[in-house]
Structure formats: C-alpha cells, structure tokens
Coordinates of C-alpha atoms and ligand atoms in Angstrom, one line a residue:
X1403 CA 28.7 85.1 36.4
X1404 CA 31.6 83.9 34.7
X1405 CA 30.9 86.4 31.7
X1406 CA 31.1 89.4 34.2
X1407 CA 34.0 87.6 35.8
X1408 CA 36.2 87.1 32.2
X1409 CA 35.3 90.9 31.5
X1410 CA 36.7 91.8 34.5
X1411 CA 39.9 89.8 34.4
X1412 CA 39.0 88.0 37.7
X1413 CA 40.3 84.1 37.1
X1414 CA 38.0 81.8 38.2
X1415 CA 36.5 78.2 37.6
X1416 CA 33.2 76.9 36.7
X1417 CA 32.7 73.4 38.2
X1418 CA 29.7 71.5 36.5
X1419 CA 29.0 68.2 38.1
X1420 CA 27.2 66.8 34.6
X1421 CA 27.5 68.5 31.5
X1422 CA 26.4 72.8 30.7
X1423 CA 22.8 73.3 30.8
X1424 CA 22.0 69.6 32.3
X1425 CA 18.9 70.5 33.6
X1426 CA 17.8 71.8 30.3
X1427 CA 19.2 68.9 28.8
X1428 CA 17.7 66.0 30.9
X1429 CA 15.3 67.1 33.2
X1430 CA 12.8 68.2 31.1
X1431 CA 10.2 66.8 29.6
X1432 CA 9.9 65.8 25.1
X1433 CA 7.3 68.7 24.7
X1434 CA 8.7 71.3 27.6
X1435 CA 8.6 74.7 26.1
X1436 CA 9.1 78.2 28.0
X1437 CA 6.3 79.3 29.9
X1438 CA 7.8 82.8 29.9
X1439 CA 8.0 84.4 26.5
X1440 CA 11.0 84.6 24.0
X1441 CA 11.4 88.5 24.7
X1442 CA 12.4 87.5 28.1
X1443 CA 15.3 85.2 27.6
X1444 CA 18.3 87.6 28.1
X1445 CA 21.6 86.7 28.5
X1446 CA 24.5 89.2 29.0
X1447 CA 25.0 90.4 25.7
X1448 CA 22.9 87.6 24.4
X1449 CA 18.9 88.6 23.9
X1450 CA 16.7 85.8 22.2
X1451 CA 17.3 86.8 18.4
X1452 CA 14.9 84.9 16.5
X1453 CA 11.4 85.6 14.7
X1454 CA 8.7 85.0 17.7
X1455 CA 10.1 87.1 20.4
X1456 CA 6.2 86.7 22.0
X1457 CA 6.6 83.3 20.8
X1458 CA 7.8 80.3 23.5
X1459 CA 10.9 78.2 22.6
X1460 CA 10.6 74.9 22.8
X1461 CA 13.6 72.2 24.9
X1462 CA 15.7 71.9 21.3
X1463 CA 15.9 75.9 20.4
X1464 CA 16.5 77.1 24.1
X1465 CA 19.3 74.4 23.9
X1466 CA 20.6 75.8 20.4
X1467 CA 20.2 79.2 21.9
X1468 CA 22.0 77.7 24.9
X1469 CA 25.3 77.1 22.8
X1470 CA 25.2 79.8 20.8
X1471 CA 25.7 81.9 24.1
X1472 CA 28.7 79.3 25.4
X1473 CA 30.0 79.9 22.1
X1474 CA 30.5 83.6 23.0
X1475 CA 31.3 83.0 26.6
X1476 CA 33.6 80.1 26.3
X1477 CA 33.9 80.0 29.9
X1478 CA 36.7 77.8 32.1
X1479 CA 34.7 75.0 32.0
X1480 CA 35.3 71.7 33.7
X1481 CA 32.4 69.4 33.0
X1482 CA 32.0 66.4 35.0
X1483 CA 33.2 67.5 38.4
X1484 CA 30.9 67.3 41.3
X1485 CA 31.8 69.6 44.4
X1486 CA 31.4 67.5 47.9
X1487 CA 32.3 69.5 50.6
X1488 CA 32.6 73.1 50.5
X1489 CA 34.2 74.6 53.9
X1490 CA 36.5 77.2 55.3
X1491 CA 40.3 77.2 54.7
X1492 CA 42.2 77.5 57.8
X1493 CA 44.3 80.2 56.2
X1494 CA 40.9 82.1 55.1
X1495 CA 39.0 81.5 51.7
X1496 CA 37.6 78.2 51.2
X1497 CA 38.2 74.7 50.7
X1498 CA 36.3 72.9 47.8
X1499 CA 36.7 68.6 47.8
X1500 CA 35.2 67.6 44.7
X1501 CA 35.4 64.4 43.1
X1502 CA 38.6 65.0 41.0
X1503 CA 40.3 66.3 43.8
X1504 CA 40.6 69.9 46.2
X1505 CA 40.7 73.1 45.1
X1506 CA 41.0 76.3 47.0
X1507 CA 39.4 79.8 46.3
X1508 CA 39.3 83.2 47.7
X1509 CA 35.4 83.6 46.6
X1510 CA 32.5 81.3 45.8
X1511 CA 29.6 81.8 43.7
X1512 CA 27.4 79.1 44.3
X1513 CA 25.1 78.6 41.2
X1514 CA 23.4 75.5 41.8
X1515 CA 19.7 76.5 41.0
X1516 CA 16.9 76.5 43.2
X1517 CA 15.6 72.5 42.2
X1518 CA 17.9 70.1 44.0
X1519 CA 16.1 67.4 45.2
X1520 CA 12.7 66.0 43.8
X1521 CA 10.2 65.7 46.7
X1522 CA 7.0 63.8 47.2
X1523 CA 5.0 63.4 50.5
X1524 CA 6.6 60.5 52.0
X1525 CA 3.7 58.5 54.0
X1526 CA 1.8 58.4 50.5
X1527 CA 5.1 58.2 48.5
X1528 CA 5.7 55.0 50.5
X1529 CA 1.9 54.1 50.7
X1530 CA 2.1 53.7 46.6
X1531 CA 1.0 49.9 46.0
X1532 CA 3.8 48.1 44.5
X1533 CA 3.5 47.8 40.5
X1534 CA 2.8 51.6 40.0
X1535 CA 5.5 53.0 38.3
X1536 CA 6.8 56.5 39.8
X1537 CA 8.5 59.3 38.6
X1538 CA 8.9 62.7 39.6
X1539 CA 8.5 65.3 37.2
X1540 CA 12.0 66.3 36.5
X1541 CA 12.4 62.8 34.7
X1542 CA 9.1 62.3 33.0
X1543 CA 9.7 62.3 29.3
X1544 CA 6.5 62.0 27.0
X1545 CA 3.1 60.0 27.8
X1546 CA 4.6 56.9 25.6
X1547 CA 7.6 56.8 27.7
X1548 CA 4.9 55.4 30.7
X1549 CA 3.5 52.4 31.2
X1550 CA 0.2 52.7 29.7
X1551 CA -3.2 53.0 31.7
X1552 CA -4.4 55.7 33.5
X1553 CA -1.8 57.8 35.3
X1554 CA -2.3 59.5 38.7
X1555 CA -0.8 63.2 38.4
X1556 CA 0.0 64.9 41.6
X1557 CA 0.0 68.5 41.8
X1558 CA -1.1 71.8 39.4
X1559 CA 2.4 73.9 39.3
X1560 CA 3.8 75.1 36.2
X1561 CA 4.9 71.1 36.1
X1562 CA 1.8 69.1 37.0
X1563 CA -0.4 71.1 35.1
X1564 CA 1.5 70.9 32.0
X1565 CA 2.1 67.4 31.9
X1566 CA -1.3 66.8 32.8
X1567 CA -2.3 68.6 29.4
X1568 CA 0.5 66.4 27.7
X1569 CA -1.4 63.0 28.9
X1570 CA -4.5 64.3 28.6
X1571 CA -3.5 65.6 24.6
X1572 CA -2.3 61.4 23.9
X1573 CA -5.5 60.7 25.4
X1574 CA -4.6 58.9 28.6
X1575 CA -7.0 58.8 31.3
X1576 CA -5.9 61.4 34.0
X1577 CA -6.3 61.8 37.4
X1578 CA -5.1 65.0 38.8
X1579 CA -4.4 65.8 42.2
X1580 CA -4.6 69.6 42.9
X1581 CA -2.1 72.0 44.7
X1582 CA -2.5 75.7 45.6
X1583 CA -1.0 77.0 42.6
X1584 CA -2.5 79.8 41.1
X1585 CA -3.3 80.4 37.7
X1586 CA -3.1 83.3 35.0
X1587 CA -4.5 84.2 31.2
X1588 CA -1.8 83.6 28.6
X1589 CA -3.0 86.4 27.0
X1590 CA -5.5 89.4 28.0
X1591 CA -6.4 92.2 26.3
X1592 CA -4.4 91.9 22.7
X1593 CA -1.0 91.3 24.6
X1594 CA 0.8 88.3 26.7
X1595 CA 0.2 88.4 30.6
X1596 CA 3.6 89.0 30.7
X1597 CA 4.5 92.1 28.4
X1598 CA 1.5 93.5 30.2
X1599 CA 3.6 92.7 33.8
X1600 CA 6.9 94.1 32.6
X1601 CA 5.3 96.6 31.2
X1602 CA 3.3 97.6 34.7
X1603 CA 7.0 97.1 36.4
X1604 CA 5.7 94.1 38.1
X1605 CA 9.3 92.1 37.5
X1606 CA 11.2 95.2 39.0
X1607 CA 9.4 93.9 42.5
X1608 CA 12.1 93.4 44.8
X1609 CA 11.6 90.7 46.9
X1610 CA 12.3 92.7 49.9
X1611 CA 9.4 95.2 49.1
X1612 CA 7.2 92.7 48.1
X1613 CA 4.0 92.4 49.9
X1614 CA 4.1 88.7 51.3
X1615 CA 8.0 89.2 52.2
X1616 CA 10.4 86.1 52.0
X1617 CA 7.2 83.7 51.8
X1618 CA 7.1 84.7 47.9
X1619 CA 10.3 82.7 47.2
X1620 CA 8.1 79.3 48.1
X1621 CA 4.8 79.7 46.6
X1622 CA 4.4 77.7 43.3
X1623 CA 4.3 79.6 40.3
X1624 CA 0.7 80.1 38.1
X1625 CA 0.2 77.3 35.8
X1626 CA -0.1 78.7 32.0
X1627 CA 1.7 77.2 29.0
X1628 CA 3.8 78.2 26.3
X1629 CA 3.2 74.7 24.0
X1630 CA 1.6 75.3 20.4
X1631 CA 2.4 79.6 20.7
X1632 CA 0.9 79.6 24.5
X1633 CA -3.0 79.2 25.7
X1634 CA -4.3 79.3 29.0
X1635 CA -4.1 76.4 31.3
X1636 CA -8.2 75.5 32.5
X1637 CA -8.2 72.5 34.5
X1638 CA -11.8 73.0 34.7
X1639 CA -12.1 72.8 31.1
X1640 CA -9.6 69.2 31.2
X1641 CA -12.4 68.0 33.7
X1642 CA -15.4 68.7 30.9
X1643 CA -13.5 66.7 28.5
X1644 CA -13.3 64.0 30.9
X1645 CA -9.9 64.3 32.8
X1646 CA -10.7 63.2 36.9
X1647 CA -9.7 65.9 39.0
X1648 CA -9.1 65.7 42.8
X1649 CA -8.6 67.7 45.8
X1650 CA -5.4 67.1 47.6
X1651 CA -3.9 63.9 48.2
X1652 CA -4.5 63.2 51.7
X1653 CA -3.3 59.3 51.8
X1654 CA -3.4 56.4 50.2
X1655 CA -4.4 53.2 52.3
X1656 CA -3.0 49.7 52.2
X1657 CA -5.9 48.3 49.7
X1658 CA -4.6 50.4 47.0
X1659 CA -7.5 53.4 47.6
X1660 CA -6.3 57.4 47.6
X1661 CA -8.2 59.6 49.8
X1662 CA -8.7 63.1 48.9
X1663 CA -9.6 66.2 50.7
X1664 CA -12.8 67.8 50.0
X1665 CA -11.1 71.0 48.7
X1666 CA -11.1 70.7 45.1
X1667 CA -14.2 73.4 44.7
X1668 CA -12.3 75.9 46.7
X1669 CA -8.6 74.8 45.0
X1670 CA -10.3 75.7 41.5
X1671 CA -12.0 78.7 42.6
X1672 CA -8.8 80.4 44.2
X1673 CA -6.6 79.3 41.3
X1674 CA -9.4 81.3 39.1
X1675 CA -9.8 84.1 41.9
X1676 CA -6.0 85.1 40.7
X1677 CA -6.6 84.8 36.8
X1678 CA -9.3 87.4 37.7
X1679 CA -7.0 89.4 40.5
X1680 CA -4.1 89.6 37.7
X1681 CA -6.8 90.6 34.9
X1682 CA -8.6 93.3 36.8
X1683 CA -5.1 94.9 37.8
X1684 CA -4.1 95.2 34.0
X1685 CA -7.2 96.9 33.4
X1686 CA -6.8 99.3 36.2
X1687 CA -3.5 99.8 34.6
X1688 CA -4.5 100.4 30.8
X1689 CA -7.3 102.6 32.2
X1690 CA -4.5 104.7 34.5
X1691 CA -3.0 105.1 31.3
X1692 CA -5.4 105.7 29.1
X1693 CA -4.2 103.1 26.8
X1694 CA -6.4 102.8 23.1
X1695 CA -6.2 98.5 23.2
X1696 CA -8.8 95.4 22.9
X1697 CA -11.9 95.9 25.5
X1698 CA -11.8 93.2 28.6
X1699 CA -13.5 90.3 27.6
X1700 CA -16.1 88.8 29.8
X1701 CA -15.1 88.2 33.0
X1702 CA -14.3 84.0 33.1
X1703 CA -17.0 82.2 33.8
X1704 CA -16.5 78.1 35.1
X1705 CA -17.1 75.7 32.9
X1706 CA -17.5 73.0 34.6
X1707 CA -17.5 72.3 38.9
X1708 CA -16.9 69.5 41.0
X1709 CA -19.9 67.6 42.3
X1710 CA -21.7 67.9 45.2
X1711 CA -20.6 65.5 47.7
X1712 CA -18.2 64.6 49.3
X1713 CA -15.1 63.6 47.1
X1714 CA -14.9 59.8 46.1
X1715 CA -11.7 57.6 46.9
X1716 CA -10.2 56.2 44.6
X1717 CA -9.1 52.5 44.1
X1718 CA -5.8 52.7 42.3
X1719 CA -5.8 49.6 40.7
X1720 CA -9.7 49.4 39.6
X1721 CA -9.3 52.9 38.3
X1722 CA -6.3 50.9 35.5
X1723 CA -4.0 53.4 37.0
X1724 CA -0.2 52.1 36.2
X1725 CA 1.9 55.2 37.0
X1726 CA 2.0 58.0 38.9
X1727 CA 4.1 61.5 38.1
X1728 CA 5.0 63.6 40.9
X1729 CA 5.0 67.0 40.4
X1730 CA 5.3 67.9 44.1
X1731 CA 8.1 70.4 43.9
X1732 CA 11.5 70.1 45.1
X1733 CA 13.8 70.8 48.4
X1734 CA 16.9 72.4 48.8
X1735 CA 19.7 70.4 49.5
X1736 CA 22.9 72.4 51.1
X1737 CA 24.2 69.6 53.2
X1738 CA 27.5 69.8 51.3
X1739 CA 27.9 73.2 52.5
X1740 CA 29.6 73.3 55.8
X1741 CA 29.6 77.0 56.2
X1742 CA 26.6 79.3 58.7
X1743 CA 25.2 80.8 55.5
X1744 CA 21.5 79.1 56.2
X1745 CA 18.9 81.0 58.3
X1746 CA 15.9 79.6 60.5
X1747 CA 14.4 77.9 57.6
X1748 CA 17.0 76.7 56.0
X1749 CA 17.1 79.1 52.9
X1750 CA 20.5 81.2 52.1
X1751 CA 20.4 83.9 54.4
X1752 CA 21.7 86.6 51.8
X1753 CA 21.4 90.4 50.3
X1754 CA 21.4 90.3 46.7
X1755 CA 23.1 87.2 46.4
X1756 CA 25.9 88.2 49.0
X1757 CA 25.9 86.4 52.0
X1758 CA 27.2 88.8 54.6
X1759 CA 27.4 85.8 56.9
X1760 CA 30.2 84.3 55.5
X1761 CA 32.3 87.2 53.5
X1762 CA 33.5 85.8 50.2
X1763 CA 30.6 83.5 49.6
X1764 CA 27.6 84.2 47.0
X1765 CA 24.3 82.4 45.7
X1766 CA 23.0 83.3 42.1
X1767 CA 19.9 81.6 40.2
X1768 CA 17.4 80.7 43.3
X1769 CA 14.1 81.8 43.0
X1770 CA 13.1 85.9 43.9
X1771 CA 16.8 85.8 44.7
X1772 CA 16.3 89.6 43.9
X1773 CA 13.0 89.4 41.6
X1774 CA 10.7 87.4 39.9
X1775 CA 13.2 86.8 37.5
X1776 CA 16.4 86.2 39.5
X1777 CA 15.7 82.1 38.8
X1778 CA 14.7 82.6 35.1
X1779 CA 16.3 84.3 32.0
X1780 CA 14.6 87.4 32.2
X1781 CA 16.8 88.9 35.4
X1782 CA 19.5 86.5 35.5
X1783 CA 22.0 88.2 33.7
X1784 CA 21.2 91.4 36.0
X1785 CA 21.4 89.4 39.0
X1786 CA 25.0 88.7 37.6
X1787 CA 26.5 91.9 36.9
X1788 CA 25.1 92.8 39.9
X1789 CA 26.7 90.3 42.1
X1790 CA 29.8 90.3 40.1
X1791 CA 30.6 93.9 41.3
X1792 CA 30.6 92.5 44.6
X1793 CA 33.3 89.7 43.7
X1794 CA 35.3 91.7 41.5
X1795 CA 35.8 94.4 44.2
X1796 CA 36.9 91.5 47.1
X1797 CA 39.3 90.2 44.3
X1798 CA 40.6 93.3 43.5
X1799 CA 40.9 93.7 47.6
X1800 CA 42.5 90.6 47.4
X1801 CA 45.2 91.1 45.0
X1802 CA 46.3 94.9 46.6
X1803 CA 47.0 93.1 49.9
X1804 CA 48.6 90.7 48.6
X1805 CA 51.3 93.1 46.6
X1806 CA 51.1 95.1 50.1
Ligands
FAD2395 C1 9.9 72.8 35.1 C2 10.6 74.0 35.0 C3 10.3 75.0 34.1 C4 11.0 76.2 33.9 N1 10.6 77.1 33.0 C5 11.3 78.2 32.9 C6 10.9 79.2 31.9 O1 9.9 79.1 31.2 N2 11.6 80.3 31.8 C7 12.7 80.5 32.6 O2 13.4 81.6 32.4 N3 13.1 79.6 33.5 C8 12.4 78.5 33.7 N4 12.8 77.6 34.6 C9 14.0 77.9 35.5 C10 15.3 77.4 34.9 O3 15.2 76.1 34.4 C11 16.5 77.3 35.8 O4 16.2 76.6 36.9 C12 17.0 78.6 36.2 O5 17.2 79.4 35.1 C13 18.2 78.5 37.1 O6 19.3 78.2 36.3 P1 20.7 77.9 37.0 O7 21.8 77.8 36.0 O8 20.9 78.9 38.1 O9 20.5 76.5 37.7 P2 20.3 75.1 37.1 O10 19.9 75.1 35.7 O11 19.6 74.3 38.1 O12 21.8 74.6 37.1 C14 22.6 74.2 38.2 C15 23.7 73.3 37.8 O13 24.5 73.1 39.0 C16 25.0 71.8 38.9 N5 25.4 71.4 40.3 C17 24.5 71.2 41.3 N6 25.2 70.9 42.4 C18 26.5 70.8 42.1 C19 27.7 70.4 42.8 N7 27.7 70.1 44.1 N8 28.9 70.4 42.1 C20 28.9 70.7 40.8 N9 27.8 71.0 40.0 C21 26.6 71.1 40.7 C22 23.9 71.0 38.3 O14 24.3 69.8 37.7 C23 23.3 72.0 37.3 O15 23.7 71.8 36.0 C24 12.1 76.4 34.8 C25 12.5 75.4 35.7 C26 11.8 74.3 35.9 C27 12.2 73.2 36.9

C-alpha cells in the first residue's frame, strides 16, 4: 500500500507495532520455508529474482528478499508504535491512540494480517497436566529448542503438518492430532501443483464467485511443503515410519490421559480424497488442452491405515510426552477497532478491501480478501494497487474540498 501511496503523492504513515516483516522475523519456525513457490512472490515492482523461481525460499532469503524490497520502497516507517484504539473523529476521519501518542487521519488502511491471536481449544488447553511445556506454533523454533521426549502435535494445517515432519526428521517420537485440512501433490505431472493452478486460472477465483462463498476464507489450507525443493506431505506414510497419529483431540482428563475421536480413518481419507480431486481436475485440464506432458501416475494408493478399533487414549505422561505444539490456528482480534466495520461473524464486512460501512476505512492482507492470494505474495501487490485507487481517489476528494 504504501508503494502505491508514495507513487501517487498521497502522504501517509505506516505504523509497525514491532519491527518490518516481524512475523517473518519471529514467528516462524528455524526450518520454515515457502510452501508456495518462488515464481509467486511478487511485490510491486519487485518479482523473486533469483535462480529457483519453482524453487521455495527458505525464512533467511524471503527475509533478504524482504529488504531488498524496503530498500526500494523506503516507506514512512515508524517502527515500534503499537495502535490502541482506532475510532471516529468528531470532526470526521479518524482518531488513532497509539502508544507514542494520537494521531489523526482522513483514511485508514488497516494491514494487520489475518493471524492475530494464537488459539487452542480451551477446556483441553486448560486440561494440559502441569509440566508439559506449550507452545503454539507461531513460536515453536526447531525440535532442540523443546524439552526433549515425545511431543504431542495438534492439528495437520500447513503448520502442524510441517512441524510434525521437522520432529519427526530429529527423530522425536510424535503424536499427531489430526484436523480437516486437506492435502495436495507438490508436484503432478512434470510441473508444481501450483504453476498447474495458475496456469488453469484457479488464483483468479474471486472469493465472491467461488463455490463455498465466504466459508473459503476459514477453511485451513492443504498441507504440502516446500523444505529440501518441496515433496508432498503423507501423514500416512509418517505413521509407517512409526509417528502416532490420532483423530481429533476430544479432551484430556485429570489423570493425564487424551481422548480422541474415532475419525482418524475418515480424516486421512478426505485429506487424500482432495490430493486425488485436485489431480483428476489437472488432468481434465491438460486433456482439454491437449497438452503433450508426463502421463498421470498411478492414482495414490494408502500406505498405511489406522487400526481397527476403536482409537486408544493416551496417557500423556506414560507415553514420555514433555511438550505439546499447538497448531490450532488463530482468531481475529479487532477489539481495538471501535468502528461498525464487523459483520455477523465477526469478519471485516468489506468489497475488495473497502469497507463501505465506514467510508474512509480499508483492510489489506486477510485471507481470500479478493483471492487465494490476497494473504500471500502472489496477489498482494494486486490487492494493493487495487485498493490504492480507492484511497488515492478519497484523498484527492479530500484535498479539492478542502481548497473549495
Ligand atoms: C505458518 C505460515 C506460513 C505461511 N506461508 C506462506 C507462504 O508460503 N507464502 C505466502 O505468500 N504467504 C505465506 N504466509 C502468509 C504470510 O506470512 C502473511 O501472513 C501474509 O503475507 C500477510 O502479510 P501482512 O503484511 O498483511 O500481515 P503480517 O505479516 O501479519 O503483518 C502484520 C503486521 O501488523 C503489525 N500490527 C498488528 N497489529 C498492530 C497494531 N495494533 N499496531 C501496529 N502494528 C500492528 C504486526 O506486528 C505485524 O508486523 C504464511 C503465514 C503463516 C502464518
């Protein structure tokens, strides 16, 4: 935003409660790499340059991409300022308390991503025996960095799954909860998943044309992984080489035993039933186009399934398990925004980042904002000069009636 907004001559701000780029900075993991590809990171004016464009950068080169791009932008930065309260001036515009003092503005942008607060299930968060260390996923660091003994992973998003790999790669025992996320091939048919997608127009899918609606924006994202050049992501095949999986975790009882439901069969089997659904509809494509590429392979076939039975508790502390990551997702957290910009479920009620609601107010970077990609690199920068038009016009209003 604030590159569109220096082009355009419109002065702003850019209030940064930490430092630039802090989630990428501390709330990733030692071995986090993209799970998108290279190709896909695309700043304004600033598309990933390097060698491996189908490649995956890990934490330390998105960061030295990171600066290479503030380098360019060298926006009006204040670091270190955290925004309180944002309401209404009396006079119109808005009032912003932050921590260094108040600040008024015609138009905000807000640009706080779409992971504010770490969440767990609280009856089992609080049901953890005592002596188990937590963390949520946002500050797990590398398997060394835990307690060792086994660790207790809950939940298969892009998160859980991967640091499940990243235990399971130190060899520590695992056990791993599972969640509804889906999963898809890294690669299929001589290309990445995800050229084929852009390719097939898949991340031109506007959220409001897209077939499940608003829902899209809080479904957890396929599990897949870009570490070591990318591979697929089979939990079924972590199980086989002895990792403990589990259904969902139901509760976890005052002797120290978790309780799971008996879903883990159908949890693996629908997270498969889209890596087949996501295959099959790149096929149909290269077949509507008659493209000359690799044959399918054969279609995947399990290799390994739960027991029969019903699933087994587990005693926490007979199992040796010391820790336990979260990877449980997050929840929004607009409470310092004292404006009617949330609808019934308490999600920025907006068009294109322009919340009609409140005129002069914006959102950027959630999640299927606009697209798939309106929360990643690859739309971000066309979520921004998108929204940008909106501001620059209002400021350009602005300034007319003001000389009027
Ligand atoms: C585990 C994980 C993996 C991901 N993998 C990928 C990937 O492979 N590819 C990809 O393209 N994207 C990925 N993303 C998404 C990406 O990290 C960003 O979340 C997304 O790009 C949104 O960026 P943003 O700048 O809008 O928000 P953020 O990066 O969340 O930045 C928001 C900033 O706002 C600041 N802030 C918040 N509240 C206030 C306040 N009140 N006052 C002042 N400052 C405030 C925060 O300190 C923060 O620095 C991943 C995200 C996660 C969590």
């Amino acid at each position: 935003m604030s590159w569109y907004l220096q082009r355009a001559g419109v002065d702003h701000v850019v209030l940064e409660r930490s430092e630039a780029f802090h989630a990428w900075k501390h709330e990733r993991w030692d071995a986090f790499t993209l799970v998108t590809p290279n190709f896909q990171c695309r700043l304004p004016e600033h598309p990933y340059d390097g060698e491996e464009p189908e490649g995956f950068m890990r934490r330390e080169q998105i960061l030295a991409w990171l600066d290479r791009f503030m380098e360019k932008l060298d926006p009006p930065l204040h670091e270190g300022v955290t925004v309180t309260r944002l309401r209404a001036g009396e006079d119109g515009g808005f009032v912003l308390q932050t921590d260094e003092g108040v600040l008024h503005a015609e138009q905000v942008v807000l640009c706080v991503g779409g992971y504010h607060r770490p969440w767990a299930p609280p009856a089992v968060e609080r049901a953890l025996p005592q002596g188990i260390h937590a963390v949520h996923s946002n500050a797990y660091r590398s398997p060394s960095a835990l307690p060792d003994g086994a660790v207790l992973v809950v939940g298969t998003g892009q998160s859980g799954a991967q640091i499940a790999e990243d235990l399971h790669l130190e060899g520590r025992a695992v056990h791993l909860c599972l969640g509804d996320a889906p999963r898809v091939a890294r690669r299929y048919r001589g290309k990445d998943v995800v050229t084929w997608l852009e390719e097939m127009g898949h991340y031109d899918l506007t959220i409001t044309d897209h077939p499940e609606g608003n829902a899209a924006r809080r479904e957890a994202n396929h599990y897949v992984t870009g570490r070591d050049g990318g591979r697929d992501l089979d939990l079924r095949a972590f199980a086989a080489q002895g990792m403990h999986l589990h259904g969902l975790l139901r509760r976890i009882d005052e002797d120290g035993v978790a309780h799971f439901d008996d879903d883990l069969a159908e949890r693996l089997d629908a997270a498969d039933a889209t890596y087949d659904r996501i295959n099959e509809a790149i096929d149909r494509y290269i077949e509507a186009q008659g493209l000359d590429v690799a044959e399918p392979p054969s279609r995947y076939t399990p290799v390994w399934t739960p027991p029969p039975g019903p699933p087994a508790p587990l005693d926490l502390r007979a199992a040796g398990v010391t820790s336990v990551v979260w990877c449980t997702g997050f929840r929004p957290d607009w409470s310092w925004v004292e404006l009617p910009f949330l609808d019934d479920t308490g999600y920025p009620d907006h068009v294109r980042g322009v919340v009609e609601g409140v005129p002069g107010l914006h959102v950027l970077g959630l999640p299927w904002l606009h697209t798939w990609g309106s929360g990643r690199f690859a739309a971000i920068a066309r979520d921004a000069e998108h929204l940008s038009a909106h501001v620059v016009t209002r400021a350009s209003l602005a300034v007319a009636a003001r000389a009027a």
